[in-house]
GROMACS .gro file of C-alpha atoms in nm:
model
  456
    1MET     CA    1   8.957  12.616  14.167
    2GLU     CA    2   9.059  12.483  13.824
    3LEU     CA    3   9.177  12.158  13.983
    4LEU     CA    4   8.841  12.122  14.159
    5SER     CA    5   8.643  12.175  13.838
    6SER     CA    6   8.851  11.918  13.651
    7SER     CA    7   8.792  11.655  13.921
    8VAL     CA    8   8.413  11.662  13.894
    9LEU     CA    9   8.178  11.596  13.606
   10SER     CA   10   7.993  11.883  13.446
   11ASP     CA   11   7.617  11.858  13.396
   12ASP     CA   12   7.671  11.797  13.022
   13GLU     CA   13   7.918  11.518  13.095
   14LYS     CA   14   7.679  11.354  13.341
   15SER     CA   15   7.400  11.370  13.084
   16ALA     CA   16   7.627  11.219  12.819
   17ILE     CA   17   7.726  10.929  13.046
   18ASN     CA   18   7.364  10.854  13.139
   19ARG     CA   19   7.248  10.877  12.778
   20LEU     CA   20   7.525  10.656  12.640
   21SER     CA   21   7.498  10.406  12.926
   22ALA     CA   22   7.133  10.356  12.833
   23LYS     CA   23   7.237  10.285  12.472
   24ILE     CA   24   7.487  10.022  12.588
   25ARG     CA   25   7.221   9.850  12.799
   26ALA     CA   26   6.971   9.856  12.511
   27ASP     CA   27   7.223   9.691  12.276
   28GLU     CA   28   7.335   9.427  12.527
   29LYS     CA   29   7.091   9.148  12.434
   30PRO     CA   30   7.101   9.192  12.054
   31LEU     CA   31   7.482   9.193  12.054
   32ALA     CA   32   7.497   8.892  12.289
   33ARG     CA   33   7.272   8.704  12.046
   34LEU     CA   34   7.504   8.785  11.755
   35ASN     CA   35   7.802   8.671  11.961
   36ASN     CA   36   7.634   8.336  12.035
   37TYR     CA   37   7.568   8.277  11.666
   38TYR     CA   38   7.928   8.356  11.575
   39GLU     CA   39   8.060   8.122  11.842
   40GLY     CA   40   7.812   7.849  11.741
   41GLU     CA   41   7.667   7.850  12.092
   42GLN     CA   42   7.302   7.918  12.012
   43ARG     CA   43   7.087   7.635  12.141
   44LEU     CA   44   6.769   7.492  11.993
   45ARG     CA   45   6.569   7.591  12.299
   46HIS     CA   46   6.656   7.949  12.208
   47ILE     CA   47   6.517   7.913  11.856
   48GLY     CA   48   6.182   7.762  11.944
   49LEU     CA   49   6.237   7.385  11.914
   50ALA     CA   50   6.135   7.188  12.222
   51VAL     CA   51   6.397   6.918  12.279
   52PRO     CA   52   6.331   6.663  12.556
   53PRO     CA   53   6.618   6.632  12.806
   54GLU     CA   54   6.696   6.275  12.700
   55LEU     CA   55   6.747   6.392  12.339
   56ARG     CA   56   6.952   6.702  12.425
   57SER     CA   57   7.273   6.525  12.324
   58PHE     CA   58   7.147   6.510  11.965
   59GLU     CA   59   7.147   6.889  11.928
   60THR     CA   60   7.377   6.985  11.639
   61VAL     CA   61   7.468   7.331  11.511
   62ILE     CA   62   7.659   7.407  11.190
   63ASN     CA   63   7.841   7.736  11.231
   64VAL     CA   64   7.741   7.905  10.905
   65PRO     CA   65   7.750   8.251  11.071
   66GLY     CA   66   8.115   8.191  11.158
   67MET     CA   67   8.183   8.121  10.791
   68ALA     CA   68   8.002   8.442  10.695
   69VAL     CA   69   8.248   8.639  10.908
   70THR     CA   70   8.571   8.445  10.858
   71GLU     CA   71   8.579   8.412  10.479
   72PRO     CA   72   8.580   8.784  10.392
   73THR     CA   73   8.790   8.875  10.696
   74ILE     CA   74   9.084   8.653  10.600
   75ARG     CA   75   9.092   8.822  10.257
   76GLN     CA   76   9.120   9.172  10.401
   77SER     CA   77   9.491   9.248  10.424
   78LEU     CA   78   9.614   9.606  10.436
   79ARG     CA   79   9.951   9.642  10.262
   80ALA     CA   80  10.061  10.003  10.296
   81PHE     CA   81   9.982  10.369  10.366
   82TYR     CA   82  10.113  10.650  10.154
   83LYS     CA   83  10.072  11.027  10.143
   84ALA     CA   84   9.887  11.179   9.849
   85GLY     CA   85  10.188  11.399   9.764
   86ASP     CA   86  10.427  11.104   9.743
   87SER     CA   87  10.263  10.791   9.607
   88THR     CA   88  10.592  10.631   9.496
   89LYS     CA   89  10.667  10.470   9.831
   90GLU     CA   90  10.507  10.377  10.160
   91ASP     CA   91  10.508  10.643  10.429
   92PRO     CA   92  10.768  10.527  10.687
   93ALA     CA   93  10.605  10.702  10.986
   94LEU     CA   94  10.269  10.539  10.920
   95ARG     CA   95  10.433  10.198  10.869
   96GLU     CA   96  10.608  10.244  11.203
   97ALA     CA   97  10.276  10.333  11.366
   98TRP     CA   98  10.121  10.019  11.219
   99GLU     CA   99  10.398   9.794  11.346
  100VAL     CA  100  10.440   9.950  11.692
  101ASN     CA  101  10.069   9.901  11.761
  102ASN     CA  102  10.067   9.541  11.626
  103LEU     CA  103   9.801   9.633  11.374
  104ASP     CA  104   9.876   9.346  11.139
  105SER     CA  105   9.694   9.127  11.390
  106GLU     CA  106   9.476   9.392  11.554
  107SER     CA  107   9.334   9.503  11.218
  108THR     CA  108   9.210   9.148  11.159
  109LEU     CA  109   9.040   9.163  11.499
  110CYS     CA  110   8.884   9.496  11.400
  111HIS     CA  111   8.744   9.360  11.073
  112GLN     CA  112   8.618   9.047  11.250
  113GLU     CA  113   8.431   9.237  11.523
  114GLU     CA  114   8.288   9.474  11.263
  115LYS     CA  115   8.135   9.185  11.070
  116ILE     CA  116   8.005   9.007  11.380
  117PHE     CA  117   7.835   9.304  11.544
  118GLY     CA  118   7.791   9.533  11.245
  119ARG     CA  119   8.031   9.789  11.388
  120THR     CA  120   8.344   9.837  11.592
  121PHE     CA  121   8.565  10.125  11.698
  122VAL     CA  122   8.932  10.217  11.695
  123THR     CA  123   9.054  10.477  11.944
  124VAL     CA  124   9.375  10.680  11.940
  125GLY     CA  125   9.534  10.825  12.252
  126ALA     CA  126   9.855  10.949  12.407
  127ASN     CA  127  10.113  10.691  12.508
  128GLU     CA  128  10.246  10.757  12.857
  129ASP     CA  129  10.545  10.530  12.799
  130ASP     CA  130  10.640  10.658  12.452
  131ASP     CA  131  10.534  11.006  12.341
  132GLY     CA  132  10.653  10.941  11.987
  133HIS     CA  133  10.414  10.653  11.930
  134PRO     CA  134  10.050  10.719  12.029
  135LEU     CA  135   9.837  10.418  12.117
  136ILE     CA  136   9.592  10.274  11.865
  137ARG     CA  137   9.339  10.039  12.022
  138VAL     CA  138   9.062   9.820  11.879
  139GLU     CA  139   8.759   9.841  12.109
  140ASP     CA  140   8.491   9.587  12.197
  141PRO     CA  141   8.167   9.723  12.042
  142ARG     CA  142   7.964   9.560  12.322
  143GLN     CA  143   8.119   9.809  12.563
  144ILE     CA  144   8.055  10.118  12.351
  145GLY     CA  145   7.776  10.374  12.335
  146TYR     CA  146   7.810  10.659  12.085
  147THR     CA  147   7.635  10.940  11.901
  148VAL     CA  148   7.703  11.049  11.542
  149ASP     CA  149   7.607  11.384  11.393
  150THR     CA  150   7.442  11.277  11.067
  151ARG     CA  151   7.504  11.614  10.900
  152SER     CA  152   7.881  11.619  10.948
  153ARG     CA  153   7.910  11.237  10.970
  154ARG     CA  154   8.128  11.283  11.278
  155MET     CA  155   8.110  11.116  11.614
  156VAL     CA  156   8.026  11.375  11.879
  157GLU     CA  157   8.048  11.156  12.191
  158MET     CA  158   8.147  10.805  12.288
  159LEU     CA  159   8.147  10.609  12.614
  160ARG     CA  160   8.328  10.285  12.691
  161LEU     CA  161   8.210  10.094  12.999
  162TYR     CA  162   8.400   9.798  13.143
  163ARG     CA  163   8.474   9.614  13.466
  164ASP     CA  164   8.825   9.603  13.609
  165GLU     CA  165   8.988   9.308  13.786
  166ASP     CA  166   8.806   9.405  14.109
  167ARG     CA  167   8.470   9.400  13.925
  168ALA     CA  168   8.436   9.776  13.970
  169THR     CA  169   8.259   9.958  13.685
  170ARG     CA  170   8.478  10.205  13.504
  171GLY     CA  171   8.429  10.416  13.196
  172THR     CA  172   8.600  10.642  12.946
  173LEU     CA  173   8.402  10.933  12.805
  174LEU     CA  174   8.540  11.071  12.480
  175LEU     CA  175   8.430  11.420  12.380
  176PRO     CA  176   8.566  11.648  12.105
  177ASN     CA  177   8.806  11.836  12.334
  178THR     CA  178   8.824  11.614  12.643
  179THR     CA  179   8.869  11.252  12.744
  180VAL     CA  180   8.741  11.173  13.094
  181HIS     CA  181   8.815  10.852  13.285
  182VAL     CA  182   8.549  10.777  13.546
  183SER     CA  183   8.452  10.508  13.798
  184ARG     CA  184   8.117  10.434  13.958
  185GLY     CA  185   8.084  10.423  14.335
  186ARG     CA  186   7.810  10.452  14.594
  187ASN     CA  187   7.762  10.822  14.523
  188GLY     CA  188   7.756  10.789  14.145
  189TRP     CA  189   8.028  10.863  13.893
  190ALA     CA  190   8.363  11.006  14.001
  191VAL     CA  191   8.643  11.144  13.783
  192ASP     CA  192   8.965  10.942  13.796
  193ASP     CA  193   9.155  11.135  13.530
  194ARG     CA  194   9.097  11.397  13.263
  195ASP     CA  195   9.284  11.479  12.942
  196ASP     CA  196   9.194  11.816  12.788
  197HIS     CA  197   9.356  11.754  12.449
  198ASP     CA  198   9.158  12.017  12.252
  199LEU     CA  199   9.154  11.804  11.937
  200GLY     CA  200   8.818  11.934  11.829
  201VAL     CA  201   8.706  11.580  11.740
  202VAL     CA  202   8.637  11.259  11.929
  203ALA     CA  203   8.958  11.052  11.924
  204ALA     CA  204   8.781  10.745  11.788
  205VAL     CA  205   8.680  10.612  11.446
  206LEU     CA  206   8.370  10.407  11.369
  207PHE     CA  207   8.400  10.103  11.142
  208ALA     CA  208   8.046  10.026  11.020
  209ASN     CA  209   7.967   9.715  10.816
  210ARG     CA  210   7.710   9.748  10.535
  211ARG     CA  211   7.619  10.098  10.643
  212ARG     CA  212   7.307  10.258  10.490
  213GLY     CA  213   7.269  10.621  10.393
  214GLY     CA  214   7.209  10.838  10.698
  215GLN     CA  215   7.257  10.541  10.933
  216PHE     CA  216   7.567  10.475  11.142
  217THR     CA  217   7.486  10.149  11.318
  218GLY     CA  218   7.600   9.895  11.059
  219ARG     CA  219   7.462   9.548  10.999
  220SER     CA  220   7.607   9.211  11.095
  221GLU     CA  221   7.748   9.008  10.808
  222MET     CA  222   7.570   8.709  10.964
  223SER     CA  223   7.221   8.859  10.945
  224ASP     CA  224   7.137   8.702  10.606
  225VAL     CA  225   7.198   8.346  10.726
  226ILE     CA  226   7.082   8.342  11.088
  227GLY     CA  227   6.732   8.224  10.996
  228MET     CA  228   6.862   7.949  10.768
  229THR     CA  229   7.116   7.847  11.033
  230ASP     CA  230   6.827   7.786  11.274
  231GLY     CA  231   6.650   7.578  11.009
  232ILE     CA  232   6.962   7.371  10.944
  233ALA     CA  233   7.004   7.313  11.318
  234ARG     CA  234   6.645   7.186  11.345
  235MET     CA  235   6.691   6.962  11.042
  236LEU     CA  236   7.018   6.817  11.172
  237THR     CA  237   6.871   6.746  11.514
  238ASN     CA  238   6.570   6.574  11.359
  239MET     CA  239   6.803   6.371  11.138
  240GLN     CA  240   7.009   6.265  11.440
  241VAL     CA  241   6.697   6.148  11.620
  242GLY     CA  242   6.574   5.978  11.303
  243ALA     CA  243   6.907   5.802  11.258
  244GLU     CA  244   6.885   5.668  11.610
  245GLY     CA  245   6.533   5.533  11.571
  246HIS     CA  246   6.496   5.449  11.202
  247ALA     CA  247   6.827   5.440  11.012
  248LEU     CA  248   6.931   5.114  11.179
  249PRO     CA  249   6.710   4.811  11.110
  250SER     CA  250   6.457   4.761  11.388
  251TYR     CA  251   6.342   4.420  11.512
  252PHE     CA  252   6.039   4.275  11.676
  253ILE     CA  253   6.023   3.932  11.836
  254THR     CA  254   5.726   3.702  11.885
  255GLY     CA  255   5.695   3.400  12.111
  256ALA     CA  256   5.973   3.506  12.349
  257LYS     CA  257   5.982   3.585  12.717
  258LYS     CA  258   6.217   3.800  12.920
  259GLU     CA  259   6.396   3.489  13.045
  260ASP     CA  260   6.499   3.404  12.686
  261PHE     CA  261   6.735   3.705  12.675
  262ARG     CA  262   7.016   3.544  12.874
  263ASP     CA  263   7.368   3.441  12.781
  264ARG     CA  264   7.517   3.094  12.824
  265ASP     CA  265   7.603   3.171  13.185
  266GLY     CA  266   7.242   3.252  13.265
  267LYS     CA  267   7.302   3.626  13.299
  268ASP     CA  268   7.063   3.878  13.150
  269VAL     CA  269   7.184   4.028  12.820
  270PRO     CA  270   7.218   4.409  12.845
  271VAL     CA  271   6.950   4.606  12.664
  272TRP     CA  272   7.200   4.785  12.438
  273GLU     CA  273   7.352   4.451  12.332
  274SER     CA  274   7.012   4.310  12.246
  275TYR     CA  275   6.936   4.624  12.050
  276LEU     CA  276   7.259   4.660  11.851
  277THR     CA  277   7.371   4.303  11.791
  278ALA     CA  278   7.340   4.196  11.428
  279ILE     CA  279   7.265   3.830  11.508
  280LYS     CA  280   6.951   3.750  11.700
  281ALA     CA  281   6.978   3.410  11.869
  282LEU     CA  282   6.728   3.294  12.129
  283SER     CA  283   6.716   2.971  12.327
  284ASN     CA  284   6.339   2.951  12.274
  285GLU     CA  285   6.277   2.754  11.954
  286GLY     CA  286   5.926   2.892  11.924
  287ALA     CA  287   6.041   3.254  11.918
  288LYS     CA  288   6.072   3.434  11.586
  289VAL     CA  289   6.269   3.752  11.502
  290TRP     CA  290   6.135   3.994  11.242
  291GLN     CA  291   6.313   4.293  11.087
  292PHE     CA  292   6.166   4.624  10.977
  293GLN     CA  293   6.310   4.804  10.677
  294ALA     CA  294   6.555   5.080  10.774
  295GLY     CA  295   6.449   5.439  10.713
  296ASP     CA  296   6.610   5.645  10.433
  297LEU     CA  297   6.753   5.976  10.557
  298LYS     CA  298   6.815   6.115  10.208
  299ASN     CA  299   6.531   6.363  10.246
  300PHE     CA  300   6.717   6.519  10.540
  301THR     CA  301   7.054   6.535  10.364
  302ASP     CA  302   6.902   6.679  10.047
  303ALA     CA  303   6.723   6.950  10.243
  304ILE     CA  304   7.034   7.036  10.445
  305ASN     CA  305   7.252   7.054  10.133
  306ASN     CA  306   6.999   7.282   9.965
  307MET     CA  307   6.987   7.512  10.266
  308LEU     CA  308   7.368   7.526  10.284
  309ALA     CA  309   7.378   7.616   9.914
  310TRP     CA  310   7.127   7.896   9.979
  311CYS     CA  311   7.348   8.022  10.261
  312ALA     CA  312   7.650   8.027  10.029
  313ALA     CA  313   7.450   8.213   9.765
  314SER     CA  314   7.334   8.472  10.019
  315LEU     CA  315   7.692   8.530  10.134
  316GLY     CA  316   7.840   8.542   9.785
  317LEU     CA  317   8.053   8.235   9.859
  318PRO     CA  318   8.131   7.947   9.623
  319THR     CA  319   7.903   7.653   9.700
  320ARG     CA  320   8.211   7.435   9.753
  321TYR     CA  321   8.270   7.639  10.069
  322ALA     CA  322   7.943   7.490  10.197
  323GLY     CA  323   8.052   7.132  10.135
  324GLN     CA  324   7.918   7.097   9.779
  325GLN     CA  325   8.221   6.908   9.650
  326SER     CA  326   8.057   6.802   9.325
  327VAL     CA  327   8.092   7.155   9.189
  328ASN     CA  328   8.453   7.209   9.294
  329PRO     CA  329   8.625   7.387   9.003
  330ALA     CA  330   8.974   7.270   8.918
  331ALA     CA  331   9.100   7.526   8.667
  332GLU     CA  332   9.243   7.863   8.774
  333GLY     CA  333   8.997   8.060   8.562
  334ALA     CA  334   8.703   7.865   8.700
  335ILE     CA  335   8.817   7.927   9.058
  336ARG     CA  336   8.846   8.303   8.995
  337ALA     CA  337   8.502   8.310   8.833
  338ASP     CA  338   8.361   8.105   9.121
  339GLU     CA  339   8.497   8.358   9.373
  340ALA     CA  340   8.405   8.672   9.177
  341ARG     CA  341   8.117   8.772   9.409
  342LEU     CA  342   8.323   8.713   9.722
  343VAL     CA  343   8.614   8.917   9.584
  344GLY     CA  344   8.376   9.196   9.483
  345ARG     CA  345   8.225   9.206   9.833
  346VAL     CA  346   8.570   9.223   9.993
  347ASP     CA  347   8.674   9.503   9.756
  348ALA     CA  348   8.367   9.701   9.867
  349MET     CA  349   8.450   9.634  10.234
  350ASN     CA  350   8.806   9.753  10.174
  351ARG     CA  351   8.685  10.083  10.031
  352PHE     CA  352   8.483  10.163  10.343
  353ASP     CA  353   8.739  10.027  10.589
  354GLY     CA  354   9.022  10.200  10.401
  355ASP     CA  355   8.859  10.538  10.468
  356SER     CA  356   8.829  10.450  10.837
  357TRP     CA  357   9.192  10.341  10.865
  358ALA     CA  358   9.301  10.664  10.692
  359TRP     CA  359   9.109  10.861  10.957
  360VAL     CA  360   9.274  10.655  11.231
  361MET     CA  361   9.617  10.741  11.093
  362GLY     CA  362   9.518  11.108  11.068
  363LEU     CA  363   9.440  11.105  11.440
  364TYR     CA  364   9.768  10.926  11.506
  365GLU     CA  365   9.963  11.197  11.320
  366ARG     CA  366   9.781  11.469  11.515
  367PHE     CA  367   9.880  11.309  11.846
  368ARG     CA  368  10.235  11.246  11.725
  369THR     CA  369  10.319  11.581  11.565
  370GLY     CA  370  10.066  11.821  11.714
  371ASP     CA  371   9.943  11.915  11.366
  372TRP     CA  372   9.667  11.775  11.151
  373PRO     CA  373   9.778  11.620  10.820
  374GLN     CA  374   9.648  11.774  10.500
  375ALA     CA  375   9.285  11.680  10.437
  376ASN     CA  376   9.239  11.352  10.250
  377SER     CA  377   9.615  11.309  10.220
  378ILE     CA  378   9.649  10.957  10.364
  379ARG     CA  379   9.570  10.674  10.125
  380VAL     CA  380   9.544  10.299  10.185
  381ILE     CA  381   9.664  10.015   9.962
  382TRP     CA  382   9.511   9.669  10.008
  383ARG     CA  383   9.640   9.335   9.891
  384ASP     CA  384   9.442   9.163   9.616
  385PRO     CA  385   9.165   8.961   9.787
  386ALA     CA  386   9.146   8.714   9.497
  387THR     CA  387   9.293   8.366   9.531
  388MET     CA  388   9.628   8.380   9.353
  389THR     CA  389   9.942   8.175   9.407
  390THR     CA  390  10.286   8.334   9.424
  391ALA     CA  391  10.370   8.169   9.091
  392GLN     CA  392  10.066   8.326   8.923
  393ILE     CA  393  10.147   8.672   9.058
  394ALA     CA  394  10.513   8.640   8.959
  395ASP     CA  395  10.421   8.522   8.610
  396ALA     CA  396  10.192   8.821   8.554
  397ALA     CA  397  10.448   9.064   8.696
  398VAL     CA  398  10.734   8.929   8.483
  399LYS     CA  399  10.526   8.954   8.166
  400MET     CA  400  10.437   9.315   8.245
  401ARG     CA  401  10.803   9.387   8.320
  402GLN     CA  402  10.913   9.238   7.988
  403VAL     CA  403  10.690   9.471   7.786
  404GLY     CA  404  10.804   9.773   7.986
  405ALA     CA  405  10.474   9.825   8.166
  406LEU     CA  406  10.617   9.770   8.515
  407SER     CA  407  10.920   9.890   8.708
  408VAL     CA  408  11.125   9.669   8.939
  409GLU     CA  409  10.966   9.843   9.239
  410GLY     CA  410  10.623   9.785   9.088
  411LEU     CA  411  10.705   9.416   9.043
  412TRP     CA  412  10.798   9.395   9.411
  413ASP     CA  413  10.472   9.567   9.502
  414MET     CA  414  10.276   9.307   9.305
  415LEU     CA  415  10.454   9.035   9.500
  416GLY     CA  416  10.341   9.205   9.822
  417TRP     CA  417  10.687   9.275   9.962
  418ASP     CA  418  10.714   9.525  10.245
  419GLU     CA  419  10.974   9.803  10.266
  420ALA     CA  420  11.213   9.594  10.475
  421ARG     CA  421  11.218   9.321  10.211
  422LYS     CA  422  11.264   9.579   9.936
  423ARG     CA  423  11.563   9.735  10.114
  424GLN     CA  424  11.714   9.390  10.154
  425GLU     CA  425  11.674   9.315   9.784
  426ARG     CA  426  11.821   9.654   9.683
  427GLU     CA  427  12.130   9.581   9.893
  428ARG     CA  428  12.164   9.234   9.744
  429LEU     CA  429  12.126   9.361   9.387
  430SER     CA  430  12.386   9.633   9.450
  431ALA     CA  431  12.626   9.375   9.593
  432GLU     CA  432  12.575   9.148   9.292
  433GLN     CA  433  12.647   9.434   9.051
  434VAL     CA  434  12.967   9.528   9.233
  435ALA     CA  435  13.083   9.167   9.230
  436ASP     CA  436  13.008   9.119   8.858
  437PRO     CA  437  13.320   9.219   8.653
  438ILE     CA  438  13.119   9.281   8.336
  439VAL     CA  439  12.881   9.517   8.513
  440ALA     CA  440  13.176   9.692   8.680
  441ALA     CA  441  13.358   9.734   8.347
  442THR     CA  442  13.048   9.876   8.184
  443ARG     CA  443  13.005  10.121   8.471
  444ASN     CA  444  13.368  10.235   8.449
  445LEU     CA  445  13.351  10.284   8.074
  446ALA     CA  446  13.031  10.482   8.109
  447ALA     CA  447  13.204  10.700   8.367
  448GLY     CA  448  13.498  10.758   8.128
  449THR     CA  449  13.766  10.604   8.349
  450GLY     CA  450  13.846  10.316   8.116
  451ASN     CA  451  13.966  10.112   8.411
  452ALA     CA  452  13.811   9.781   8.331
  453PRO     CA  453  13.889   9.504   8.579
  454VAL     CA  454  14.136   9.243   8.460
  455ASN     CA  455  14.079   8.876   8.529
  456GLY     CA  456  14.361   8.633   8.554
   0.00000   0.00000   0.00000
């Protein structure tokens, strides 16, 4: 009887699937629109500009939304996890979890999707092939429907819908104590598998970009520049058409007939050759060629540059990122000042995303050990998002080391070395000390043996 009940959906589970499926369908078009803007695939016919078919090749789109996502994402780099009770070194189990699940690359995907769609999700589940390393997976937010309890700020249900290689619709329903894998057939939803894990929470974490108080949907990082991107696309297309018709000098000819446009062999000159050739020579002596003044496209370029600068200002990016080379700062201090807003925005993103990654690792530890870690015990360390060269970091670290404000381990942390690199350097330093006769003699004297090594 228990087997039968586990193989069918309860009424509450059916209601949850129907409710969350409706949310996925409602979000389909808005999220597809955001995806098109990120990929630079929005077309002018979608933004209200009627382009004749013969001019369709002039359509041009500058992918400012892609820049809005990419620039902060590449500066988000998670360095380490540590437990609140031991902040002197990185937690080895959490580092192993990070590496086994390829999260150096997957975390970048997570931050990217979060900024494109305003949200994304990371799920944690049992690993059938390796019980000691639960699976951490970055989900596609376009496949997800979810509900958050605003009072507790916890997700209470989540559904992932997808199509398999046979184009059959499948889903995964995540509830606080159960994960149900389902497939849709002629008679509705059927249970394929069920995991009654009794976690008490949904085994998924929401990453929400620019979340507002009491809201858990997030906002796309591209939203501030989508309107201006459409305007730039219109302006560029108009400029392309203008360049074709007015930027090159136009000609008009009087006193000529169609027969005059022939080469020395008596063949008609192609229209494009008559149009583009710089020298107008006709066999008819009575014909005259006149030239119109070429149009100046500076009004287009000025407007486009201004709009790109506005986009950069809205995104907190240096204007040189938008092609404004005349304001490119050369000095280190000027570069850091120029990027101050961008760095501040990334720091704010790291604070929110750091909390989410800590919750992900808490779920991981629960699956791995069977016990929940102590509340708020997992902390995240991010690399500095500012533009700094290795030489600049090393110079600052050495100066702090010289005045006694930094340990050797702290210096290595500033350089961004991981635990494997640190272990390697410890072994090398120990080997150098053993091989150095002066260091060995000092060590022996300090130990009271008096057995200093003798050279010669």
